[in-house]
Short mmCIF file of C-alpha atoms and ligand atoms in Angstrom, two decimals:
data_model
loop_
_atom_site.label_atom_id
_atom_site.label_comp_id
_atom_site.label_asym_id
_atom_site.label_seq_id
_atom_site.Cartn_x
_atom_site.Cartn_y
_atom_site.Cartn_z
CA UNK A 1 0.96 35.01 -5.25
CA UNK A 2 -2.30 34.42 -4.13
CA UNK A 3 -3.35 32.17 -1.74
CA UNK A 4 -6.19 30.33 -4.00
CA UNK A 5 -3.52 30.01 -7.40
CA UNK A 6 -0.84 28.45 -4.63
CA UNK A 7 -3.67 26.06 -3.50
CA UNK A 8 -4.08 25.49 -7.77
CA UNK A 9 -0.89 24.48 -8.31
CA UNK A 10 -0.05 22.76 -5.31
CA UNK A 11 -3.59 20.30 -5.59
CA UNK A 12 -1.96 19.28 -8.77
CA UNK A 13 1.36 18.95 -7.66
CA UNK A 14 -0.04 16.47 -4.73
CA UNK A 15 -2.11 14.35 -6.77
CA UNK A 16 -0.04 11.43 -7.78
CA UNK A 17 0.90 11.06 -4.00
CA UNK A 18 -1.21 8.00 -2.48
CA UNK A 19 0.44 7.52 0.94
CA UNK A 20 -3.50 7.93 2.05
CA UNK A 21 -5.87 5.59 1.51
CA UNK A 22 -7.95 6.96 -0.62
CA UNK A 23 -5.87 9.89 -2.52
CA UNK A 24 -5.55 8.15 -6.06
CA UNK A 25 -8.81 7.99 -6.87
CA UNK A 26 -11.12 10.91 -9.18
CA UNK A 27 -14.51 9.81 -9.03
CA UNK A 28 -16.93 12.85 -10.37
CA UNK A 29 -20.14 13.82 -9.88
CA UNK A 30 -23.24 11.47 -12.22
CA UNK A 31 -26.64 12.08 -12.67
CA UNK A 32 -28.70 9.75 -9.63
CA UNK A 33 -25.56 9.32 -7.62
CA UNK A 34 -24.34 10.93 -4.48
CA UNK A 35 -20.56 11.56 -3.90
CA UNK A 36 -17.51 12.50 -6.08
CA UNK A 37 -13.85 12.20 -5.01
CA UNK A 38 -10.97 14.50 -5.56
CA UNK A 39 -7.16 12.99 -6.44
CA UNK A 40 -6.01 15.70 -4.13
CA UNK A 41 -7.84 17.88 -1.57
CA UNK A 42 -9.56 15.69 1.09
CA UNK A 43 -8.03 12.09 1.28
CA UNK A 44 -8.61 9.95 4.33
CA UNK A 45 -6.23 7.66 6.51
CA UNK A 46 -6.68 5.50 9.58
CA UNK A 47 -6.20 6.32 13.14
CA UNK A 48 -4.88 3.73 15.71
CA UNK A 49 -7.52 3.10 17.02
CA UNK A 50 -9.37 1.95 13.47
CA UNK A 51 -11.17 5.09 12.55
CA UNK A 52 -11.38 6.47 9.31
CA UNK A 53 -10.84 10.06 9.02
CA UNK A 54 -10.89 13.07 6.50
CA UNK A 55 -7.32 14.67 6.00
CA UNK A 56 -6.24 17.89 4.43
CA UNK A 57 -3.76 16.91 1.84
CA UNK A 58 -1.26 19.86 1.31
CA UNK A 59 1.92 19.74 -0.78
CA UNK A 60 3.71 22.31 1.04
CA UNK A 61 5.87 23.26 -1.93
CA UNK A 62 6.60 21.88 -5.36
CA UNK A 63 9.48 23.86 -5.97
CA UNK A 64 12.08 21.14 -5.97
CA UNK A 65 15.58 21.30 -5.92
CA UNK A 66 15.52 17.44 -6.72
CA UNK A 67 15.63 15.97 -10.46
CA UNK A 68 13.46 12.04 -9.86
CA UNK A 69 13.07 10.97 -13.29
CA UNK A 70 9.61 9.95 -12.22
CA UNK A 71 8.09 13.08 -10.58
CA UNK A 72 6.34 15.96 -11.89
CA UNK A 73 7.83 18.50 -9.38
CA UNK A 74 11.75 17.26 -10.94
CA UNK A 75 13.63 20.77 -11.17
CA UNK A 76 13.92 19.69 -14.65
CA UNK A 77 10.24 20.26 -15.86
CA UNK A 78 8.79 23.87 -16.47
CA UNK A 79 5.61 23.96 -14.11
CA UNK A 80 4.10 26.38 -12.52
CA UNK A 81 5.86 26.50 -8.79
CA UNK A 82 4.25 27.87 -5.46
CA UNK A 83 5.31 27.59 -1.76
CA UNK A 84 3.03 27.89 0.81
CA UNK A 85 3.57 29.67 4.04
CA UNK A 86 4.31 27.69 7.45
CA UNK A 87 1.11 30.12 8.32
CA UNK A 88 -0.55 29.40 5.30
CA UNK A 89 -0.81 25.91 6.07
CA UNK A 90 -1.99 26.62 9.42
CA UNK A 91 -4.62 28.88 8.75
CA UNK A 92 -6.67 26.85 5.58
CA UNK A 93 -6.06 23.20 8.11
CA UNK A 94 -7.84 25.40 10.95
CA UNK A 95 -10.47 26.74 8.29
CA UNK A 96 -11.31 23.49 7.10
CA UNK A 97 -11.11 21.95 10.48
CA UNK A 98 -13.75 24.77 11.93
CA UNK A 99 -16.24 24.26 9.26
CA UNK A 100 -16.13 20.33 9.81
CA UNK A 101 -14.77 19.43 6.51
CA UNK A 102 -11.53 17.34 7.85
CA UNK A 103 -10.09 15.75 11.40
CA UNK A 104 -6.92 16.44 10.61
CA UNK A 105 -4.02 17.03 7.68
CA UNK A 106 -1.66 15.29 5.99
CA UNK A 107 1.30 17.43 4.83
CA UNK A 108 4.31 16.27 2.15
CA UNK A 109 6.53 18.91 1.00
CA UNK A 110 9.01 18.76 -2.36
CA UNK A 111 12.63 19.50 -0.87
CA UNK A 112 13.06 23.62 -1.06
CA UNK A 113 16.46 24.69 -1.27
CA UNK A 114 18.03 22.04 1.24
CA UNK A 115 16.96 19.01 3.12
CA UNK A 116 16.98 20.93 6.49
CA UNK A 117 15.66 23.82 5.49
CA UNK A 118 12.29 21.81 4.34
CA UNK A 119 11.94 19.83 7.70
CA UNK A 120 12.24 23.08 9.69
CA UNK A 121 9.59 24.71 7.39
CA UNK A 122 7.24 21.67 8.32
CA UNK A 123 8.09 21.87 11.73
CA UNK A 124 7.09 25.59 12.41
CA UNK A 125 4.12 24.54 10.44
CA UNK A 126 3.23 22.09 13.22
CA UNK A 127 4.16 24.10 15.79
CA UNK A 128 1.64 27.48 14.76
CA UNK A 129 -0.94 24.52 14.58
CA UNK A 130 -0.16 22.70 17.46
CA UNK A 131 1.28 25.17 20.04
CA UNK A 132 -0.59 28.73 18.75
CA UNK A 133 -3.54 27.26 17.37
CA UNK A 134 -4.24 24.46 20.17
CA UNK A 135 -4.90 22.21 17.02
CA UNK A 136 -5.31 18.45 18.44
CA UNK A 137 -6.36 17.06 15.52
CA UNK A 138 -4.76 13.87 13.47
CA UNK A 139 -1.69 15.08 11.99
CA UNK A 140 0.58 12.82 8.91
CA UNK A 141 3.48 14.03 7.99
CA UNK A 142 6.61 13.46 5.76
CA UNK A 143 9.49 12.78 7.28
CA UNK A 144 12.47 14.37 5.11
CA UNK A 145 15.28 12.22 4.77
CA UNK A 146 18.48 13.59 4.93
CA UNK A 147 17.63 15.94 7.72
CA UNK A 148 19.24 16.23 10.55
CA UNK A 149 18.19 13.75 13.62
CA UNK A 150 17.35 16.55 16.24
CA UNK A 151 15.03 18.05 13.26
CA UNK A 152 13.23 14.63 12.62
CA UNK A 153 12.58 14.23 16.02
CA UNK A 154 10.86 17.43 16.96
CA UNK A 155 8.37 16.98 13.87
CA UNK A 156 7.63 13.44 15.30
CA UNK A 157 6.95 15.09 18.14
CA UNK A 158 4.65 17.36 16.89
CA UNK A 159 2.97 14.59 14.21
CA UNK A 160 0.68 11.72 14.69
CA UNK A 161 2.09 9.74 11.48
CA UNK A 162 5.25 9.88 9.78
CA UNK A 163 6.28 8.47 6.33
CA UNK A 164 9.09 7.86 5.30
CA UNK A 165 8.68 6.91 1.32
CA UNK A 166 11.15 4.66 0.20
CA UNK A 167 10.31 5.55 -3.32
CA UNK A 168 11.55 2.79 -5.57
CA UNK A 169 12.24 -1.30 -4.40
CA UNK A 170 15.71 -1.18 -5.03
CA UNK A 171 19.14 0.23 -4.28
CA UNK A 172 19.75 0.38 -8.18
CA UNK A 173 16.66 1.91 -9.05
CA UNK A 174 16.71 4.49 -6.67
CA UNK A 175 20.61 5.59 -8.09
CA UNK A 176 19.09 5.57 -11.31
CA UNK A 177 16.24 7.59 -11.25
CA UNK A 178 16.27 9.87 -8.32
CA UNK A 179 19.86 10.89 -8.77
CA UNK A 180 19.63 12.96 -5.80
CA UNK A 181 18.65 10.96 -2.88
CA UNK A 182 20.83 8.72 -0.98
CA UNK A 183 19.65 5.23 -0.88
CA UNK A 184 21.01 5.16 2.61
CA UNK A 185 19.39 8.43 4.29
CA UNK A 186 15.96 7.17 3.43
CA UNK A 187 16.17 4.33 5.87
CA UNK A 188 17.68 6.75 8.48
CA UNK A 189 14.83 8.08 9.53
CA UNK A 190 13.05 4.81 9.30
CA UNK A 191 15.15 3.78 11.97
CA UNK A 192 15.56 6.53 14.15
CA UNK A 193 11.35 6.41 14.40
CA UNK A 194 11.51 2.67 15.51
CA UNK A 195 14.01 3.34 18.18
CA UNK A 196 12.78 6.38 19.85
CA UNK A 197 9.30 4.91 19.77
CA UNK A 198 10.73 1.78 21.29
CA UNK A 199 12.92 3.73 23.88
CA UNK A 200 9.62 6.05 24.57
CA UNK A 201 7.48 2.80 25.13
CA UNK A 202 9.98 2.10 27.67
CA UNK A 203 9.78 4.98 29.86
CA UNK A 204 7.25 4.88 33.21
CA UNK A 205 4.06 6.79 32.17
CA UNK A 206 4.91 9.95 34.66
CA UNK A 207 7.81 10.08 32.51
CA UNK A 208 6.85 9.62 28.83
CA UNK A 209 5.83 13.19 27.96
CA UNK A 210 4.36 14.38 24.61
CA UNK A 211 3.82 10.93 22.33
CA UNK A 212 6.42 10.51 19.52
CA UNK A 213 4.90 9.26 16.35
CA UNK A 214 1.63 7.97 18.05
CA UNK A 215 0.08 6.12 15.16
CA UNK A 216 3.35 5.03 13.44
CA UNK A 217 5.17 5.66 10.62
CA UNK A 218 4.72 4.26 6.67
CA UNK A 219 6.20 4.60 3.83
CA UNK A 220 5.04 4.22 -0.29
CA UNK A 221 6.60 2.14 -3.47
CA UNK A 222 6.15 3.59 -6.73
CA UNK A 223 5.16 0.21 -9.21
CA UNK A 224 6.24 -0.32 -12.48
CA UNK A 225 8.76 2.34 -12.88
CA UNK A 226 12.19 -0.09 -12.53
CA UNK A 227 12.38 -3.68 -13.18
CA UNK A 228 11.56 -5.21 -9.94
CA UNK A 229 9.56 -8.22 -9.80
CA UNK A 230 6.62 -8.54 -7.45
CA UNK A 231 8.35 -11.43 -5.19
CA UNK A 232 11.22 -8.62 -4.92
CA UNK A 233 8.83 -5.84 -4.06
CA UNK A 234 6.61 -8.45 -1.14
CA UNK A 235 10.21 -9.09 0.22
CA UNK A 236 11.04 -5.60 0.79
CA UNK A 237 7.87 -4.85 2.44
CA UNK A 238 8.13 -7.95 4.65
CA UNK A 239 11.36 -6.93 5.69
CA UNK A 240 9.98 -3.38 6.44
CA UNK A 241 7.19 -4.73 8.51
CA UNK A 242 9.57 -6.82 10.73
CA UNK A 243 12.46 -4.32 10.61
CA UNK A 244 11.11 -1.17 11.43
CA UNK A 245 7.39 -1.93 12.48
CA UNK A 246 5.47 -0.07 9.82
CA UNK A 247 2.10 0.21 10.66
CA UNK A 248 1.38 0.71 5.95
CA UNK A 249 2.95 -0.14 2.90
CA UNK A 250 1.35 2.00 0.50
CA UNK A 251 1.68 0.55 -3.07
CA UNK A 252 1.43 2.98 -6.10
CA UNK A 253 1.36 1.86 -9.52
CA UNK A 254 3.46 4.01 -11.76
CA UNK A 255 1.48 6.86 -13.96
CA UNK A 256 3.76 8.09 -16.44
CA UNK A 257 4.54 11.61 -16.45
CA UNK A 258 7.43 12.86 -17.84
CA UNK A 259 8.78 12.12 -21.33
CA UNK A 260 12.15 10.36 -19.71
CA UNK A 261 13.81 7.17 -22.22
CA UNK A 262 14.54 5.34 -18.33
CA UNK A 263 10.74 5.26 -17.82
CA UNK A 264 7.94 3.36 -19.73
CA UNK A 265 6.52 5.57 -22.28
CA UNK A 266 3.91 8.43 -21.13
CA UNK A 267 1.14 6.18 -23.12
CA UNK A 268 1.44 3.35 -20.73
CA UNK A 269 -1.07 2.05 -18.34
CA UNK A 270 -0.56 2.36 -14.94
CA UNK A 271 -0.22 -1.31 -13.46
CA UNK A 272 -3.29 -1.13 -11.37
CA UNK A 273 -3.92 -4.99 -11.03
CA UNK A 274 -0.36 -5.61 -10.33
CA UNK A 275 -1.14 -2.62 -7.99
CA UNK A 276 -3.83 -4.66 -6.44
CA UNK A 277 -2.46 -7.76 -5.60
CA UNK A 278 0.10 -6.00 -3.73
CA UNK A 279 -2.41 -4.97 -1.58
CA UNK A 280 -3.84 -8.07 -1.12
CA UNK A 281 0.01 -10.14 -0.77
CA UNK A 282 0.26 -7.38 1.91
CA UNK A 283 -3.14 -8.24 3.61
CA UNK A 284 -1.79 -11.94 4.13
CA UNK A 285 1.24 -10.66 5.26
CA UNK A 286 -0.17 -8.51 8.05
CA UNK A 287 -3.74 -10.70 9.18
CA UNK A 288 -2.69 -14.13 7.69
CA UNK A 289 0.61 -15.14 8.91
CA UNK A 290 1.99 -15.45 5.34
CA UNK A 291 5.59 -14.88 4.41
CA UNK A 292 7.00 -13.40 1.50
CA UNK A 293 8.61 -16.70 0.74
CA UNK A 294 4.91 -18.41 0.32
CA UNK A 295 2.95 -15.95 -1.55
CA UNK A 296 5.75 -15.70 -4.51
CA UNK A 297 8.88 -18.22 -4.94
CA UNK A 298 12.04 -17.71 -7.01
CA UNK A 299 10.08 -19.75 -10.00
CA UNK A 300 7.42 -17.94 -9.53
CA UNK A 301 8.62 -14.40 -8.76
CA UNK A 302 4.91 -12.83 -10.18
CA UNK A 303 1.49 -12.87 -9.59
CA UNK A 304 -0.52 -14.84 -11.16
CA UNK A 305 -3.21 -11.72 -12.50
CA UNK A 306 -6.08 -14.50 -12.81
CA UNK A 307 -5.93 -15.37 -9.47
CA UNK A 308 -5.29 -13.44 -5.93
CA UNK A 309 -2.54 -14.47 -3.89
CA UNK A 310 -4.35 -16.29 -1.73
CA UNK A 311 -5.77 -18.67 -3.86
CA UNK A 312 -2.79 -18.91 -6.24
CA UNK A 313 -0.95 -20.32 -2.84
CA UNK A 314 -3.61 -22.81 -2.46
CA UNK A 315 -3.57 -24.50 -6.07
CA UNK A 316 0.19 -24.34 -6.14
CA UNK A 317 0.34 -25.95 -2.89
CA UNK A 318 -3.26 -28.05 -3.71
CA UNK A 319 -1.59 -31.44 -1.60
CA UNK A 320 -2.17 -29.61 1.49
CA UNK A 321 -5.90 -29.66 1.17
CA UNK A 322 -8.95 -30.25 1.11
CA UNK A 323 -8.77 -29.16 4.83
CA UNK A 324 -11.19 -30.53 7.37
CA UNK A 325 -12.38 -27.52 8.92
CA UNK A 326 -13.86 -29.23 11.67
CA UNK A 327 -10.19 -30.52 12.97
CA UNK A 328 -8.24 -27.61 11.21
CA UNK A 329 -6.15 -25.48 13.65
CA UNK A 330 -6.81 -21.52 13.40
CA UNK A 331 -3.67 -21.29 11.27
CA UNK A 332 -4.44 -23.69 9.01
CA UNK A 333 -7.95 -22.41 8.61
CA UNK A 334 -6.37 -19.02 7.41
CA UNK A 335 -5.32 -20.93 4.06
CA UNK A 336 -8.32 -21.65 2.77
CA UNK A 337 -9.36 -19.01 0.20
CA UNK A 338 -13.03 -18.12 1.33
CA UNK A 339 -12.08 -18.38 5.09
CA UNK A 340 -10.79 -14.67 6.50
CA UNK A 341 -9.69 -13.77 10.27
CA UNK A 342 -13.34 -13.07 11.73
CA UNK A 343 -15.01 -16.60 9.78
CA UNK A 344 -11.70 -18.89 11.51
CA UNK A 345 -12.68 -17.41 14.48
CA UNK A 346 -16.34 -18.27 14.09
CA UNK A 347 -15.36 -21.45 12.94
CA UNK A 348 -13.39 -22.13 16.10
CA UNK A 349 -16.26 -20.60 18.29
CA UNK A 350 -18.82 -23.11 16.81
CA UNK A 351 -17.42 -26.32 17.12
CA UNK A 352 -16.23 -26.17 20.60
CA UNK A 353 -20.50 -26.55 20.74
CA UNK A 354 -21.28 -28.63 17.82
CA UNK A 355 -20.43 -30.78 14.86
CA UNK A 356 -20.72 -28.20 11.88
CA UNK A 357 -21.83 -29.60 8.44
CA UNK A 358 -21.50 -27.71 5.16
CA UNK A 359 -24.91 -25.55 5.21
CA UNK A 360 -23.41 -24.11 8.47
CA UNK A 361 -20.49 -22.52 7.17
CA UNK A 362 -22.41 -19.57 5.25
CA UNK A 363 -23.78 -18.38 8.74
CA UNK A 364 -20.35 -18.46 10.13
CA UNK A 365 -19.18 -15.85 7.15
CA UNK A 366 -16.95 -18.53 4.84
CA UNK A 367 -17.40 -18.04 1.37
CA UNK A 368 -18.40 -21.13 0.35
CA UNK A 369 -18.22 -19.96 -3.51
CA UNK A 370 -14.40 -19.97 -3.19
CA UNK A 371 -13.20 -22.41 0.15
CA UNK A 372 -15.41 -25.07 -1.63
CA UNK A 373 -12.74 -26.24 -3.78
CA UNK A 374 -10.60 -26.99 -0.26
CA UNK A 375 -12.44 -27.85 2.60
CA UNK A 376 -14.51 -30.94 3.66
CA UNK A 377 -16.53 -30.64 6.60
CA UNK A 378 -16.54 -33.45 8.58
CA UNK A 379 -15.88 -35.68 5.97
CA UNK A 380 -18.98 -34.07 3.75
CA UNK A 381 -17.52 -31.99 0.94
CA UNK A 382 -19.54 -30.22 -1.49
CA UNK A 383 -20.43 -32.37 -4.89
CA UNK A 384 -19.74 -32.62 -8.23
CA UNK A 385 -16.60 -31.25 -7.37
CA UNK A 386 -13.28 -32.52 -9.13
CA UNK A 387 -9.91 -32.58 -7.32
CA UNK A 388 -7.72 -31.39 -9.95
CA UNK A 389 -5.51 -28.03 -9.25
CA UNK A 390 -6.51 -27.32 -12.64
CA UNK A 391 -9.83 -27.98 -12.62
CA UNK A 392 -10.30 -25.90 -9.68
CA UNK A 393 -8.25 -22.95 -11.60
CA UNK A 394 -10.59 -22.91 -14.16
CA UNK A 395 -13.66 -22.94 -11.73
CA UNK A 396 -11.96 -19.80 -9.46
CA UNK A 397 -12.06 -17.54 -12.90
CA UNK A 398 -14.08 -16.29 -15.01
CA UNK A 399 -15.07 -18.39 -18.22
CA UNK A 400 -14.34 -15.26 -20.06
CA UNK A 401 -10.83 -15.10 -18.61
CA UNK A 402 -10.38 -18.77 -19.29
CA UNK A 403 -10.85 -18.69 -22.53
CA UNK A 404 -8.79 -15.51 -22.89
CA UNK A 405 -6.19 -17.28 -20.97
CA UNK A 406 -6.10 -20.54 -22.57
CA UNK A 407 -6.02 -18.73 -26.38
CA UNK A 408 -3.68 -16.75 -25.23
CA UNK A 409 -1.40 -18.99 -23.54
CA UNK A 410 -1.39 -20.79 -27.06
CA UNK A 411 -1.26 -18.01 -29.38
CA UNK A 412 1.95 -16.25 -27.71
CA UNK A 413 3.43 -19.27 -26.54
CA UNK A 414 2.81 -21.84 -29.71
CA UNK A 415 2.25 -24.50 -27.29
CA UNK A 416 -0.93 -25.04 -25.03
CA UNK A 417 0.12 -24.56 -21.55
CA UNK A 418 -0.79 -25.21 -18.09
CA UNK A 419 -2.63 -23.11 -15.99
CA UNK A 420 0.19 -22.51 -13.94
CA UNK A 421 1.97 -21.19 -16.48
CA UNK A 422 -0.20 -17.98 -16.82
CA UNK A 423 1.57 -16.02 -14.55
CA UNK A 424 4.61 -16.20 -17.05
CA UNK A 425 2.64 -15.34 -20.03
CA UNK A 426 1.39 -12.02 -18.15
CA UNK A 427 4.34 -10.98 -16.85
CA UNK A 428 5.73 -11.15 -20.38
CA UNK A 429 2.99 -9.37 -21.83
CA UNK A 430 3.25 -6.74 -18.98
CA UNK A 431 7.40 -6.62 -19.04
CA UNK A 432 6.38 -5.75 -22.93
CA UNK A 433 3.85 -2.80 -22.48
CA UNK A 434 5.79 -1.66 -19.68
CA UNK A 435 9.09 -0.96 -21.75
CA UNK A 436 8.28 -1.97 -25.51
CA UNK A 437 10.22 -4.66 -26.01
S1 SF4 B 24 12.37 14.90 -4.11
FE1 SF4 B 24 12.04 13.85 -6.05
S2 SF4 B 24 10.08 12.80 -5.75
FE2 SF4 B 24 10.21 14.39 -4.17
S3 SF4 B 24 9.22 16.17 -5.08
FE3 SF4 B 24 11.40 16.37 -5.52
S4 SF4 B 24 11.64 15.48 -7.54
FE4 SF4 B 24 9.67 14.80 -6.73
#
């Protein structure tokens, strides 16, 4: 086959993989703009030390032995199937690497005729590039779980990034609808990449050798394709964080693909929002010193759509403010919605040198739009203001999506709820699209 149709059918293969940054997004080309974005192709990841770069994203093969219920590769589906070439891959990442187009590549494969088998294709792979081609770029990789340990390790050795995707957030799920994996192998490798990393860290530099894993390892949760709440989804990732040190939980909301009666129907939405806050439960996780346990309780196992995380903490939990933020500790200046890492800082900076008032806050980066609603400064606070959780729920929205709310908090529910209800009345409405009932 040629090597432009296994390029084809391998770009469309990739595309609903988002374990980089940017790889779920198809922005084209418009008239007076500048820019498009491809869902597969280029995609772009971070490096360790905080730069972005521009990554070759190859599927090495879609010809799967595996049957996921959620995956377009499944054995089960009639596709058009192409494997690349261990020098294949080589030769187009040093192509596009000459001609400036990427910094590096980031290279999943579908599992070809046995677990082992894949992993060594990926490893003589990284080996032409690394060892025949001198290639030093940023390299991400899959890890394969299953494989054997002595095979993991040498591609770690070889990669900047692993991932390790743990597919769906539960045990059950996973039995379900990937049939073929072993819950169990996929947080093998997980482990074995902590602990060699850790024992590597260990060793006197004269000693350490070639870096294993340099910038990490991550893995990637498919969303909305079992019946996992978000509190149980924030858990797992928490637990992930502290457990084996991921460096990215990669969220993806679940696009339907196949025609399967275990999966919402093929007409459904992907759950983008729900996607979202994800993202932005994770951010407080990582910069803000939030557990699972605060951002979603056993009442309240979902996000409230209306409202991000943050700020849904801070009018569930309204007693603890308004917050003086000339007294406030760093930690507690965290909470306030409006107030990120670099503005507590600033905050802290300033008043070791003066007595800040209200009007100074906007130079020191706080968004006084949103941390209005919980802060006085030095007694001042901002007026007209009323301190009512509820009040300042409907003030944080929109008044379109307050209205929308409040109608249809009445019209499903027959009663006229509280605010805080609303994450109840979208889960429901979600629960329904999701699996039409
Ligand atoms: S192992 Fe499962 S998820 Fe991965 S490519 Fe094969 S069918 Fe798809």
């Amino acid at each position: 086959m040629e090597l432009s149709k296994k390029i084809a059918i391998l770009a469309e293969s990739a595309k609903y993989d988002v374990s980089c940054s940017s790889s779920g997004v198809q922005e084209n080309t418009r008239q007076g703009k500048v820019g498009s974005t491809e869902v597969s192709g280029i995609c772009h990841s971070f490096t360790p030390d905080g730069r972005c770069v521009s990554l070759l994203k190859l599927l090495f093969t879609n010809a799967c032995i595996f049957d996921c219920h959620y995956c377009i590769n499944r054995k089960s589906n009639h596709i058009p199937r192409a494997t690349f070439t261990p020098q294949e891959v080589a030769d187009l990442t040093m192509d596009f690497y000459m001609r400036n187009y990427i910094e590096g590549l980031f290279l999943s494969s579908a599992i070809i005729k046995d677990v082992d088998y894949t992993c060594e294709l990926l490893i003589e792979t990284l080996k032409i590039l690394r060892h025949e081609k001198g290639f030093r770029g940023y390299i991400h990789v899959k890890a394969i779980p299953g494989a054997d340990e002595k095979l993991i390790e040498k591609l770690g050795f070889l990669a900047d990034r692993m991932s390790v995707n743990v597919e769906l957030p539960s045990r059950e799920s996973l039995k379900l609808l990937a049939p073929d994996k072993n819950p169990y192998a996929l947080y093998k490798p997980m482990k074995q990449i902590t602990e060699t990393k850790k024992a590597q860290s260990y060793l006197p530099a004269v000693r350490k050798g070639p870096s294993f894993v340099p910038a990490g390892q991550s893995t990637q949760m498919i969303i909305g394709a079992s019946p996992e709440n978000d509190r149980a989804i924030v858990k797992i990732a928490e637990n992930l964080y502290g457990k084996y040190e991921l460096k990215r939980v990669y969220y993806s909301a679940y696009i339907p693909v196949n025609n399967d009666s275990l999966l919402p129907a093929v007409t459904t939405e992907p759950p983008l929002l729900r996607e979202h806050r994800l993202y932005q439960a994770d951010w407080l996780m990582r910069y803000y010193k939030f557990s699972a346990d605060e951002i979603l309780s056993e009442d309240k196992p979902n996000f409230n759509l209306y409202l991000d995380p943050k700020a849904n903490w801070a009018v569930q939990n309204y007693e603890q403010f308004p917050v003086d933020v000339q007294t406030a500790s760093y930690d507690i200046l965290l909470r306030i919605p409006g107030v990120g890492p670099k503005g507590a800082r600033n905050i802290m900076k300033a008043r070791k040198y003066y007595r800040l008032h209200l009007a100074d806050l906007k130079k020191l980066g706080i968004v006084i739009k949103r941390a209005q609603y919980f802060i006085t400064c030095n007694g001042e606070s901002v007026s007209g203001l009323i301190h009512d959780p509820e009040w300042v729920i409907s003030s944080l929205i929109s008044s379109r999506q307050y209205e929308t709310l409040k109608a249809a908090n009445t019209q499903s529910l027959g009663e006229q709820l509280s605010l805080f209800d609303v994450e109840r009345f979208e889960h429901t409405k979600n629960k329904e699209l999701a699996y039409g009932n």
